[in-house]
Amino acid sequence: MSAPAEADREESGGVRTALAGLTTRGRSFLAAGIAAVICAYVLGQSDLRRVGLLLAVLPLICVAVLYRTRYRVAGSRRLSPSRVPAGSEARVHLRMDNVSRLPTGLLMLQDRVPYVLGPRPRFVLDRVEPGGRREVSYRVRSDLRGRYPLGPLQLRLTDPFGMCELTRSFSTFDTLTVIPRVEPLSPIRLSGEAKGYGDGRQRSLALAGEDDVIPRGYRYGDDLRRVHWRSTARYGELMVRREEQPQRARCTVLLDTRGIAYEGAGPDSAFEWAVSGAASVLVHMLERGFSVRLLTDTGSAVPGEGADGFAGSGQDSADAAGLLMDTLAVVDHSDGTGLSRAYDVLRGGNEGLLVAFLGDLDEEQAAVVTKMRRRSGGAVAFVLDPDTWVREPTDVPAPGNAHEERLRMLREAGWTAVSVARGAPLAELWRQADRERLSVAVAGGEAR
């Protein structure tokens, strides 16, 4: 909720701006009064002069009164919720407080919103008593993810006679974050024996055997019962047994954002499907307790991400999901043409499970993706079929195309590669990846 904010007193023009707020009625009264005063002097009619002065002074008095009382109104805005999936609605609550000792006149409230969120909302508020408040609300909805500013709030003040209208702008604004759609996924096991992935959530670096102990240097405060004398004699300094360090199963989600890999735009485009798929997998893995990491073709990571990614546990999991969704809400096409930067990042260590959402691949980039398999315990790739995403749904893609050849290359390298057709639900493709993995594992067992 934004803090109540009052309009700035320093507006350009000062009294000139206030006079510019005269309505048609106010200008007519002022013109008629001036004309009556001139005619009274010419004709020598004192009664007509008094009437002219009254007509001319009335709009000026309304301007002065409205100009002096226009700062006495405070406004605030509250979003519910402030982070909403694409295609869902959020409600914006506006609150106006009269903090002066005088009642207000008729108020017209207007909030600035981007055109993608809908029409600009306008509200008419009746007289607000001293110390009173008025609350109104409106709904916003966007099919396109992103971060959209709401505000500043504008308030149009008018006097009881309708002589003058002044518009004030509040200085505060809020941001509505539209995140990708998240599809619930079934808890399947995509990698059976892969290191760093599986139903077991923790494993230790050191096993129980005496010869397998990994010692480290003694630190002040270490328990002397943990001193490893054999290593102390070998290294010539006091060494202690390293405590068993639990390591969380890891999952890296690779999102291909290359502009040349996708065609089309809009909420139903191939790129939006890939972003939504990456968001669904990240949330699913966090809920299962994995340490997750988001990686793009540019090699960039999420701000605030640790060396092992985000850990999925309790409140930390919710905060991590929020950071990941905020990042995916604004991710856009990159200018890159290859996936080599992402491969350089993956080459640094074992990534556990690797889930990739890839656009159109040429032979060179497919070869780069095949090498990524070496640094992961399990690898699943969802490769978008460009033929079905570009053509009309009634068209049938030609058999034996380059897309099938790229899938074959990935499968031969050990990937569980799934072709993504236009409109395919991720939940079904997720289960299909599990079935393909099981079929490959059974075939490999029979061969052995």
Tab-separated table of C-alpha atoms in Angstrom:
chain	number	residue	atom	x	y	z
A	1	MET	CA	0.000	0.000	0.000
A	2	SER	CA	1.399	3.357	-0.977
A	3	ALA	CA	1.700	6.004	1.693
A	4	PRO	CA	-0.805	8.861	1.526
A	5	ALA	CA	0.624	11.624	-0.605
A	6	GLU	CA	-0.495	15.188	-1.039
A	7	ALA	CA	-0.137	17.139	-4.238
A	8	ASP	CA	2.837	19.406	-4.634
A	9	ARG	CA	2.161	23.025	-3.776
A	10	GLU	CA	4.670	24.276	-6.282
A	11	GLU	CA	2.952	24.009	-9.642
A	12	SER	CA	4.118	25.966	-12.633
A	13	GLY	CA	2.170	29.102	-13.235
A	14	GLY	CA	0.714	29.511	-9.708
A	15	VAL	CA	-2.256	31.854	-9.962
A	16	ARG	CA	-2.010	31.773	-13.742
A	17	THR	CA	-2.633	28.028	-13.656
A	18	ALA	CA	-5.601	28.577	-11.367
A	19	LEU	CA	-7.101	31.157	-13.742
A	20	ALA	CA	-6.589	28.735	-16.616
A	21	GLY	CA	-8.891	26.349	-14.760
A	22	LEU	CA	-11.931	28.560	-15.302
A	23	THR	CA	-14.762	26.627	-16.873
A	24	THR	CA	-16.935	27.884	-19.715
A	25	ARG	CA	-19.434	29.117	-17.145
A	26	GLY	CA	-16.741	30.931	-15.202
A	27	ARG	CA	-15.301	32.582	-18.320
A	28	SER	CA	-18.782	33.627	-19.388
A	29	PHE	CA	-19.501	35.228	-16.003
A	30	LEU	CA	-16.154	37.023	-16.054
A	31	ALA	CA	-16.646	38.310	-19.610
A	32	ALA	CA	-20.214	39.379	-18.884
A	33	GLY	CA	-19.135	41.204	-15.726
A	34	ILE	CA	-16.345	43.083	-17.486
A	35	ALA	CA	-18.691	44.031	-20.320
A	36	ALA	CA	-21.325	45.215	-17.838
A	37	VAL	CA	-18.793	47.373	-15.954
A	38	ILE	CA	-17.618	49.006	-19.200
A	39	CYS	CA	-21.165	49.700	-20.299
A	40	ALA	CA	-21.991	51.107	-16.835
A	41	TYR	CA	-19.146	53.630	-17.099
A	42	VAL	CA	-20.175	54.608	-20.617
A	43	LEU	CA	-23.871	54.949	-19.796
A	44	GLY	CA	-23.404	56.215	-16.245
A	45	GLN	CA	-25.481	53.431	-14.699
A	46	SER	CA	-24.278	52.696	-11.161
A	47	ASP	CA	-26.686	49.787	-10.679
A	48	LEU	CA	-25.371	48.112	-13.816
A	49	ARG	CA	-21.809	48.632	-12.504
A	50	ARG	CA	-22.624	46.833	-9.280
A	51	VAL	CA	-24.149	43.934	-11.207
A	52	GLY	CA	-21.084	43.781	-13.449
A	53	LEU	CA	-18.722	43.765	-10.512
A	54	LEU	CA	-20.679	40.929	-8.917
A	55	LEU	CA	-20.544	38.888	-12.135
A	56	ALA	CA	-16.801	39.496	-12.548
A	57	VAL	CA	-15.810	38.955	-8.929
A	58	LEU	CA	-17.769	35.707	-8.399
A	59	PRO	CA	-15.575	33.458	-10.624
A	60	LEU	CA	-12.432	35.103	-9.239
A	61	ILE	CA	-13.549	34.368	-5.671
A	62	CYS	CA	-14.218	30.743	-6.664
A	63	VAL	CA	-10.707	30.538	-8.156
A	64	ALA	CA	-9.122	31.970	-4.993
A	65	VAL	CA	-11.041	29.701	-2.640
A	66	LEU	CA	-10.370	26.608	-4.747
A	67	TYR	CA	-6.704	27.517	-5.151
A	68	ARG	CA	-6.206	27.821	-1.386
A	69	THR	CA	-8.045	24.634	-0.446
A	70	ARG	CA	-6.826	22.290	-3.169
A	71	TYR	CA	-3.877	20.952	-1.132
A	72	ARG	CA	-6.020	19.566	1.636
A	73	VAL	CA	-6.787	16.213	0.021
A	74	ALA	CA	-4.570	13.137	0.394
A	75	GLY	CA	-4.744	9.972	-1.688
A	76	SER	CA	-3.348	6.446	-1.577
A	77	ARG	CA	-3.446	3.346	-3.762
A	78	ARG	CA	-3.369	-0.360	-2.887
A	79	LEU	CA	-2.954	-3.297	-5.292
A	80	SER	CA	-4.536	-6.655	-4.575
A	81	PRO	CA	-2.440	-8.548	-5.503
A	82	SER	CA	0.647	-6.687	-6.697
A	83	ARG	CA	1.886	-9.743	-8.621
A	84	VAL	CA	-0.677	-11.431	-10.882
A	85	PRO	CA	-0.384	-14.118	-13.604
A	86	ALA	CA	-1.005	-13.117	-17.200
A	87	GLY	CA	-4.684	-13.264	-18.075
A	88	SER	CA	-5.811	-12.794	-14.453
A	89	GLU	CA	-7.333	-9.718	-12.878
A	90	ALA	CA	-6.013	-7.498	-10.127
A	91	ARG	CA	-8.017	-4.944	-8.184
A	92	VAL	CA	-6.758	-1.446	-7.486
A	93	HIS	CA	-8.176	0.304	-4.411
A	94	LEU	CA	-8.078	4.111	-4.274
A	95	ARG	CA	-8.637	6.071	-1.094
A	96	MET	CA	-9.175	9.803	-0.759
A	97	ASP	CA	-8.958	11.589	2.612
A	98	ASN	CA	-10.129	15.131	3.269
A	99	VAL	CA	-7.578	16.380	5.795
A	100	SER	CA	-8.854	19.957	5.878
A	101	ARG	CA	-11.464	21.604	8.082
A	102	LEU	CA	-13.687	22.481	5.132
A	103	PRO	CA	-15.841	20.157	3.051
A	104	THR	CA	-14.820	19.590	-0.536
A	105	GLY	CA	-16.904	20.180	-3.583
A	106	LEU	CA	-17.460	17.762	-6.418
A	107	LEU	CA	-14.312	15.715	-7.146
A	108	MET	CA	-13.423	13.767	-10.256
A	109	LEU	CA	-10.779	11.100	-9.693
A	110	GLN	CA	-8.685	9.693	-12.521
A	111	ASP	CA	-5.834	7.167	-12.431
A	112	ARG	CA	-3.260	6.776	-15.166
A	113	VAL	CA	-2.827	3.196	-16.374
A	114	PRO	CA	-1.051	1.773	-19.454
A	115	TYR	CA	-3.345	1.030	-22.367
A	116	VAL	CA	-2.645	-2.722	-22.154
A	117	LEU	CA	-4.363	-2.795	-18.745
A	118	GLY	CA	-7.603	-1.335	-20.028
A	119	PRO	CA	-9.294	2.076	-20.230
A	120	ARG	CA	-8.324	4.884	-17.899
A	121	PRO	CA	-10.621	4.709	-14.830
A	122	ARG	CA	-12.585	7.805	-13.800
A	123	PHE	CA	-14.730	8.318	-10.715
A	124	VAL	CA	-16.961	11.162	-9.529
A	125	LEU	CA	-16.912	11.757	-5.771
A	126	ASP	CA	-19.592	13.791	-4.075
A	127	ARG	CA	-18.962	16.228	-1.265
A	128	VAL	CA	-16.434	14.878	1.291
A	129	GLU	CA	-16.943	16.098	4.829
A	130	PRO	CA	-14.003	17.368	6.929
A	131	GLY	CA	-11.903	14.398	8.029
A	132	GLY	CA	-13.953	12.090	5.816
A	133	ARG	CA	-12.759	9.548	3.300
A	134	ARG	CA	-13.964	7.917	0.125
A	135	GLU	CA	-12.827	4.583	-1.303
A	136	VAL	CA	-13.293	3.338	-4.860
A	137	SER	CA	-11.766	0.451	-6.789
A	138	TYR	CA	-11.322	-0.773	-10.335
A	139	ARG	CA	-9.970	-3.885	-12.039
A	140	VAL	CA	-7.026	-4.251	-14.405
A	141	ARG	CA	-6.103	-7.201	-16.590
A	142	SER	CA	-3.307	-7.939	-19.031
A	143	ASP	CA	-2.588	-10.908	-21.261
A	144	LEU	CA	0.997	-9.724	-21.676
A	145	ARG	CA	3.500	-10.160	-18.874
A	146	GLY	CA	5.578	-7.205	-17.750
A	147	ARG	CA	5.870	-4.478	-15.144
A	148	TYR	CA	3.279	-1.728	-15.530
A	149	PRO	CA	3.277	1.588	-13.624
A	150	LEU	CA	-0.007	2.777	-12.140
A	151	GLY	CA	-0.283	6.492	-11.533
A	152	PRO	CA	0.202	9.210	-10.767
A	153	LEU	CA	-3.299	9.763	-9.475
A	154	GLN	CA	-5.059	12.856	-10.796
A	155	LEU	CA	-7.795	14.725	-8.964
A	156	ARG	CA	-10.011	17.358	-10.519
A	157	LEU	CA	-11.462	19.819	-8.019
A	158	THR	CA	-14.446	22.045	-8.735
A	159	ASP	CA	-16.290	24.711	-6.797
A	160	PRO	CA	-20.014	24.456	-5.893
A	161	PHE	CA	-20.966	26.943	-8.647
A	162	GLY	CA	-18.999	25.155	-11.378
A	163	MET	CA	-16.920	28.250	-12.124
A	164	CYS	CA	-13.474	26.661	-11.863
A	165	GLU	CA	-11.857	23.251	-12.191
A	166	LEU	CA	-8.324	22.508	-11.072
A	167	THR	CA	-6.399	19.309	-11.751
A	168	ARG	CA	-3.788	18.107	-9.309
A	169	SER	CA	-1.400	15.179	-9.680
A	170	PHE	CA	-0.104	13.101	-6.804
A	171	SER	CA	3.569	12.243	-6.860
A	172	THR	CA	3.384	8.554	-5.954
A	173	PHE	CA	2.760	5.578	-8.203
A	174	ASP	CA	2.744	1.795	-7.860
A	175	THR	CA	3.864	-1.044	-10.083
A	176	LEU	CA	1.790	-4.014	-11.147
A	177	THR	CA	3.857	-7.070	-12.088
A	178	VAL	CA	2.227	-9.457	-14.550
A	179	ILE	CA	4.093	-12.765	-14.322
A	180	PRO	CA	3.948	-15.723	-16.733
A	181	ARG	CA	1.231	-18.322	-16.378
A	182	VAL	CA	2.286	-21.241	-14.181
A	183	GLU	CA	0.889	-24.669	-15.019
A	184	PRO	CA	0.831	-27.327	-12.252
A	185	LEU	CA	3.026	-30.339	-13.032
A	186	SER	CA	2.863	-33.890	-11.765
A	187	PRO	CA	5.650	-35.062	-9.382
A	188	ILE	CA	7.486	-37.460	-11.708
A	189	ARG	CA	11.067	-38.702	-11.571
A	190	LEU	CA	12.827	-37.618	-14.738
A	191	SER	CA	16.289	-38.791	-13.777
A	192	GLY	CA	16.662	-42.078	-11.979
A	193	GLU	CA	20.326	-42.596	-11.124
A	194	ALA	CA	21.685	-39.186	-12.028
A	195	LYS	CA	23.977	-37.561	-9.514
A	196	GLY	CA	22.387	-34.544	-7.904
A	197	TYR	CA	18.801	-35.534	-8.733
A	198	GLY	CA	16.334	-37.922	-7.255
A	199	ASP	CA	13.872	-38.393	-4.459
A	200	GLY	CA	16.584	-38.179	-1.845
A	201	ARG	CA	16.852	-34.493	-0.959
A	202	GLN	CA	20.280	-34.568	0.705
A	203	ARG	CA	23.557	-36.338	0.390
A	204	SER	CA	26.910	-35.885	2.171
A	205	LEU	CA	30.305	-35.033	0.763
A	206	ALA	CA	32.130	-37.446	3.023
A	207	LEU	CA	31.161	-41.041	3.634
A	208	ALA	CA	31.595	-42.938	6.871
A	209	GLY	CA	34.818	-44.712	5.952
A	210	GLU	CA	37.990	-43.612	7.755
A	211	ASP	CA	39.982	-43.507	4.526
A	212	ASP	CA	37.343	-41.373	2.822
A	213	VAL	CA	37.478	-38.547	5.372
A	214	ILE	CA	38.160	-35.152	3.771
A	215	PRO	CA	40.125	-33.122	6.348
A	216	ARG	CA	40.488	-29.377	6.602
A	217	GLY	CA	42.647	-27.011	8.614
A	218	TYR	CA	41.897	-26.473	12.285
A	219	ARG	CA	39.875	-23.348	13.075
A	220	TYR	CA	39.503	-21.637	16.415
A	221	GLY	CA	36.544	-23.149	18.248
A	222	ASP	CA	36.657	-26.578	16.566
A	223	ASP	CA	36.060	-29.578	18.803
A	224	LEU	CA	39.387	-31.286	19.555
A	225	ARG	CA	37.652	-34.651	19.330
A	226	ARG	CA	37.373	-34.071	15.578
A	227	VAL	CA	41.157	-33.847	15.102
A	228	HIS	CA	42.298	-36.272	12.402
A	229	TRP	CA	45.762	-37.358	13.555
A	230	ARG	CA	46.764	-39.213	10.417
A	231	SER	CA	46.197	-36.125	8.264
A	232	THR	CA	47.858	-33.957	10.910
A	233	ALA	CA	51.001	-36.069	10.673
A	234	ARG	CA	50.856	-36.016	6.859
A	235	TYR	CA	50.426	-32.243	6.421
A	236	GLY	CA	52.424	-31.101	9.428
A	237	GLU	CA	49.573	-28.981	10.826
A	238	LEU	CA	46.506	-29.627	12.916
A	239	MET	CA	43.713	-31.039	10.725
A	240	VAL	CA	40.119	-31.830	11.664
A	241	ARG	CA	37.472	-34.012	10.082
A	242	ARG	CA	35.137	-32.110	7.802
A	243	GLU	CA	31.550	-32.313	8.957
A	244	GLU	CA	29.137	-34.010	6.661
A	245	GLN	CA	27.663	-31.242	4.565
A	246	PRO	CA	24.228	-31.835	3.179
A	247	GLN	CA	23.872	-30.806	-0.423
A	248	ARG	CA	20.486	-30.154	-1.945
A	249	ALA	CA	19.489	-31.709	-5.243
A	250	ARG	CA	19.909	-29.142	-8.003
A	251	CYS	CA	17.956	-28.219	-11.090
A	252	THR	CA	18.898	-25.699	-13.768
A	253	VAL	CA	16.292	-24.358	-16.173
A	254	LEU	CA	17.738	-23.073	-19.438
A	255	LEU	CA	15.551	-20.607	-21.347
A	256	ASP	CA	16.454	-19.864	-24.946
A	257	THR	CA	15.666	-16.170	-25.538
A	258	ARG	CA	17.337	-15.701	-28.919
A	259	GLY	CA	15.202	-13.528	-31.147
A	260	ILE	CA	16.110	-15.531	-34.251
A	261	ALA	CA	14.849	-18.746	-32.625
A	262	TYR	CA	11.218	-17.620	-32.436
A	263	GLU	CA	8.666	-16.158	-34.795
A	264	GLY	CA	5.477	-14.344	-33.976
A	265	ALA	CA	4.478	-12.219	-31.004
A	266	GLY	CA	1.634	-11.905	-28.555
A	267	PRO	CA	0.352	-13.949	-25.622
A	268	ASP	CA	-0.036	-17.098	-27.748
A	269	SER	CA	3.398	-16.960	-29.379
A	270	ALA	CA	6.073	-19.622	-29.108
A	271	PHE	CA	8.325	-17.459	-26.957
A	272	GLU	CA	5.571	-16.822	-24.417
A	273	TRP	CA	4.957	-20.578	-24.232
A	274	ALA	CA	8.639	-21.156	-23.485
A	275	VAL	CA	8.681	-18.484	-20.769
A	276	SER	CA	5.553	-19.938	-19.182
A	277	GLY	CA	7.067	-23.430	-19.323
A	278	ALA	CA	10.262	-22.284	-17.625
A	279	ALA	CA	8.223	-20.608	-14.882
A	280	SER	CA	6.167	-23.756	-14.322
A	281	VAL	CA	9.230	-25.982	-13.980
A	282	LEU	CA	10.987	-23.563	-11.626
A	283	VAL	CA	7.996	-23.352	-9.305
A	284	HIS	CA	7.473	-27.122	-9.436
A	285	MET	CA	11.074	-27.867	-8.508
A	286	LEU	CA	11.077	-25.320	-5.704
A	287	GLU	CA	8.000	-26.957	-4.231
A	288	ARG	CA	9.804	-30.312	-4.294
A	289	GLY	CA	12.715	-28.872	-2.318
A	290	PHE	CA	15.286	-28.522	-5.118
A	291	SER	CA	17.841	-25.767	-5.435
A	292	VAL	CA	16.897	-24.165	-8.735
A	293	ARG	CA	18.680	-21.824	-11.070
A	294	LEU	CA	17.425	-19.903	-14.082
A	295	LEU	CA	19.840	-19.542	-16.975
A	296	THR	CA	19.374	-17.852	-20.349
A	297	ASP	CA	21.341	-18.090	-23.557
A	298	THR	CA	23.188	-14.906	-22.574
A	299	GLY	CA	24.581	-16.608	-19.472
A	300	SER	CA	22.845	-14.152	-17.122
A	301	ALA	CA	21.416	-15.173	-13.767
A	302	VAL	CA	18.692	-13.831	-11.499
A	303	PRO	CA	19.741	-10.945	-9.197
A	304	GLY	CA	20.186	-12.238	-5.660
A	305	GLU	CA	20.787	-15.821	-6.768
A	306	GLY	CA	23.375	-17.732	-4.763
A	307	ALA	CA	26.159	-19.920	-6.065
A	308	ASP	CA	23.914	-22.995	-5.945
A	309	GLY	CA	20.759	-21.178	-7.009
A	310	PHE	CA	17.686	-20.639	-4.890
A	311	ALA	CA	16.904	-23.140	-2.150
A	312	GLY	CA	13.366	-24.421	-1.894
A	313	SER	CA	12.369	-24.467	1.766
A	314	GLY	CA	9.656	-22.642	3.677
A	315	GLN	CA	9.504	-18.877	3.335
A	316	ASP	CA	12.741	-18.858	1.360
A	317	SER	CA	10.991	-20.864	-1.319
A	318	ALA	CA	8.205	-18.281	-1.643
A	319	ASP	CA	10.707	-15.425	-1.809
A	320	ALA	CA	12.792	-17.279	-4.384
A	321	ALA	CA	9.720	-17.974	-6.506
A	322	GLY	CA	8.850	-14.281	-6.368
A	323	LEU	CA	12.305	-13.231	-7.570
A	324	LEU	CA	12.234	-15.778	-10.369
A	325	MET	CA	8.757	-14.710	-11.476
A	326	ASP	CA	9.762	-11.047	-11.413
A	327	THR	CA	12.710	-11.857	-13.649
A	328	LEU	CA	10.608	-13.860	-16.089
A	329	ALA	CA	7.986	-11.115	-16.146
A	330	VAL	CA	10.371	-8.788	-17.977
A	331	VAL	CA	12.566	-11.235	-19.896
A	332	ASP	CA	12.686	-10.423	-23.591
A	333	HIS	CA	14.372	-11.581	-26.767
A	334	SER	CA	18.147	-11.354	-26.807
A	335	ASP	CA	20.274	-10.233	-29.723
A	336	GLY	CA	22.495	-13.300	-29.488
A	337	THR	CA	22.714	-15.943	-32.163
A	338	GLY	CA	24.133	-18.864	-30.175
A	339	LEU	CA	24.043	-20.806	-26.905
A	340	SER	CA	27.781	-20.825	-26.254
A	341	ARG	CA	27.577	-18.464	-23.269
A	342	ALA	CA	25.107	-20.720	-21.537
A	343	TYR	CA	27.360	-23.687	-22.241
A	344	ASP	CA	30.323	-21.878	-20.678
A	345	VAL	CA	28.310	-21.400	-17.479
A	346	LEU	CA	27.174	-25.013	-17.402
A	347	ARG	CA	30.702	-26.238	-17.995
A	348	GLY	CA	31.713	-24.988	-14.555
A	349	GLY	CA	30.159	-27.829	-12.562
A	350	ASN	CA	27.584	-30.561	-12.205
A	351	GLU	CA	24.130	-29.057	-12.640
A	352	GLY	CA	22.057	-32.016	-11.488
A	353	LEU	CA	18.910	-31.970	-13.599
A	354	LEU	CA	18.947	-29.710	-16.637
A	355	VAL	CA	15.619	-28.687	-18.186
A	356	ALA	CA	15.888	-26.644	-21.390
A	357	PHE	CA	13.239	-24.745	-23.326
A	358	LEU	CA	14.665	-24.229	-26.789
A	359	GLY	CA	13.484	-22.429	-29.881
A	360	ASP	CA	14.456	-23.258	-33.447
A	361	LEU	CA	17.918	-24.869	-33.578
A	362	ASP	CA	20.319	-25.052	-36.463
A	363	GLU	CA	22.926	-27.779	-36.691
A	364	GLU	CA	25.642	-25.738	-34.968
A	365	GLN	CA	23.510	-24.813	-31.976
A	366	ALA	CA	22.169	-28.344	-31.698
A	367	ALA	CA	25.788	-29.517	-31.371
A	368	VAL	CA	26.329	-27.016	-28.543
A	369	VAL	CA	23.254	-28.319	-26.737
A	370	THR	CA	24.468	-31.916	-27.035
A	371	LYS	CA	27.660	-30.977	-25.166
A	372	MET	CA	25.626	-29.539	-22.285
A	373	ARG	CA	24.498	-33.066	-21.451
A	374	ARG	CA	27.959	-33.969	-20.183
A	375	ARG	CA	27.714	-31.613	-17.212
A	376	SER	CA	24.293	-32.705	-15.974
A	377	GLY	CA	22.921	-35.719	-14.189
A	378	GLY	CA	19.749	-35.691	-16.284
A	379	ALA	CA	18.702	-33.552	-19.215
A	380	VAL	CA	15.258	-32.814	-20.632
A	381	ALA	CA	14.734	-30.547	-23.623
A	382	PHE	CA	11.454	-29.108	-24.855
A	383	VAL	CA	12.175	-28.047	-28.435
A	384	LEU	CA	9.564	-25.928	-30.177
A	385	ASP	CA	8.565	-27.176	-33.624
A	386	PRO	CA	8.790	-24.061	-35.840
A	387	ASP	CA	6.530	-25.550	-38.520
A	388	THR	CA	3.493	-25.889	-36.257
A	389	TRP	CA	4.022	-22.507	-34.600
A	390	VAL	CA	4.354	-20.582	-37.868
A	391	ARG	CA	1.781	-22.362	-40.009
A	392	GLU	CA	-1.923	-22.461	-39.490
A	393	PRO	CA	-3.196	-25.240	-37.202
A	394	THR	CA	-4.793	-27.009	-40.177
A	395	ASP	CA	-1.488	-27.354	-41.998
A	396	VAL	CA	0.522	-30.535	-41.590
A	397	PRO	CA	4.301	-30.187	-41.264
A	398	ALA	CA	6.392	-31.997	-43.806
A	399	PRO	CA	7.898	-35.273	-42.564
A	400	GLY	CA	11.637	-35.708	-42.234
A	401	ASN	CA	12.317	-31.999	-41.668
A	402	ALA	CA	15.287	-30.420	-39.920
A	403	HIS	CA	13.418	-30.292	-36.613
A	404	GLU	CA	13.271	-34.089	-36.393
A	405	GLU	CA	16.981	-34.266	-37.182
A	406	ARG	CA	17.772	-31.930	-34.276
A	407	LEU	CA	15.700	-34.069	-31.918
A	408	ARG	CA	17.581	-37.152	-33.043
A	409	MET	CA	20.933	-35.469	-32.326
A	410	LEU	CA	19.849	-34.553	-28.812
A	411	ARG	CA	18.497	-38.021	-28.056
A	412	GLU	CA	21.694	-39.672	-29.234
A	413	ALA	CA	23.635	-37.393	-26.850
A	414	GLY	CA	21.524	-38.553	-23.903
A	415	TRP	CA	18.851	-35.865	-23.834
A	416	THR	CA	15.182	-36.629	-23.276
A	417	ALA	CA	14.033	-34.449	-26.162
A	418	VAL	CA	10.347	-33.646	-26.615
A	419	SER	CA	8.895	-31.831	-29.606
A	420	VAL	CA	6.520	-29.002	-28.728
A	421	ALA	CA	3.692	-28.361	-31.164
A	422	ARG	CA	1.470	-25.300	-31.161
A	423	GLY	CA	-1.036	-25.352	-28.332
A	424	ALA	CA	0.475	-28.395	-26.596
A	425	PRO	CA	-0.131	-28.378	-22.799
A	426	LEU	CA	3.047	-28.504	-20.748
A	427	ALA	CA	1.608	-30.970	-18.224
A	428	GLU	CA	1.131	-33.588	-20.932
A	429	LEU	CA	4.613	-32.971	-22.394
A	430	TRP	CA	6.026	-33.277	-18.868
A	431	ARG	CA	4.496	-36.739	-18.521
A	432	GLN	CA	5.598	-37.620	-22.047
A	433	ALA	CA	9.204	-36.827	-21.119
A	434	ASP	CA	8.933	-39.250	-18.205
A	435	ARG	CA	7.535	-41.992	-20.446
A	436	GLU	CA	10.327	-41.507	-22.984
A	437	ARG	CA	12.943	-41.644	-20.251
A	438	LEU	CA	11.494	-44.883	-18.911
A	439	SER	CA	11.385	-46.432	-22.369
A	440	VAL	CA	15.031	-45.534	-22.966
A	441	ALA	CA	16.012	-46.940	-19.560
A	442	VAL	CA	14.180	-50.212	-20.241
A	443	ALA	CA	15.778	-50.517	-23.671
A	444	GLY	CA	19.213	-49.872	-22.198
A	445	GLY	CA	18.667	-52.554	-19.515
A	446	GLU	CA	17.640	-55.137	-22.082
A	447	ALA	CA	20.676	-54.300	-24.186
A	448	ARG	CA	22.978	-54.809	-21.191
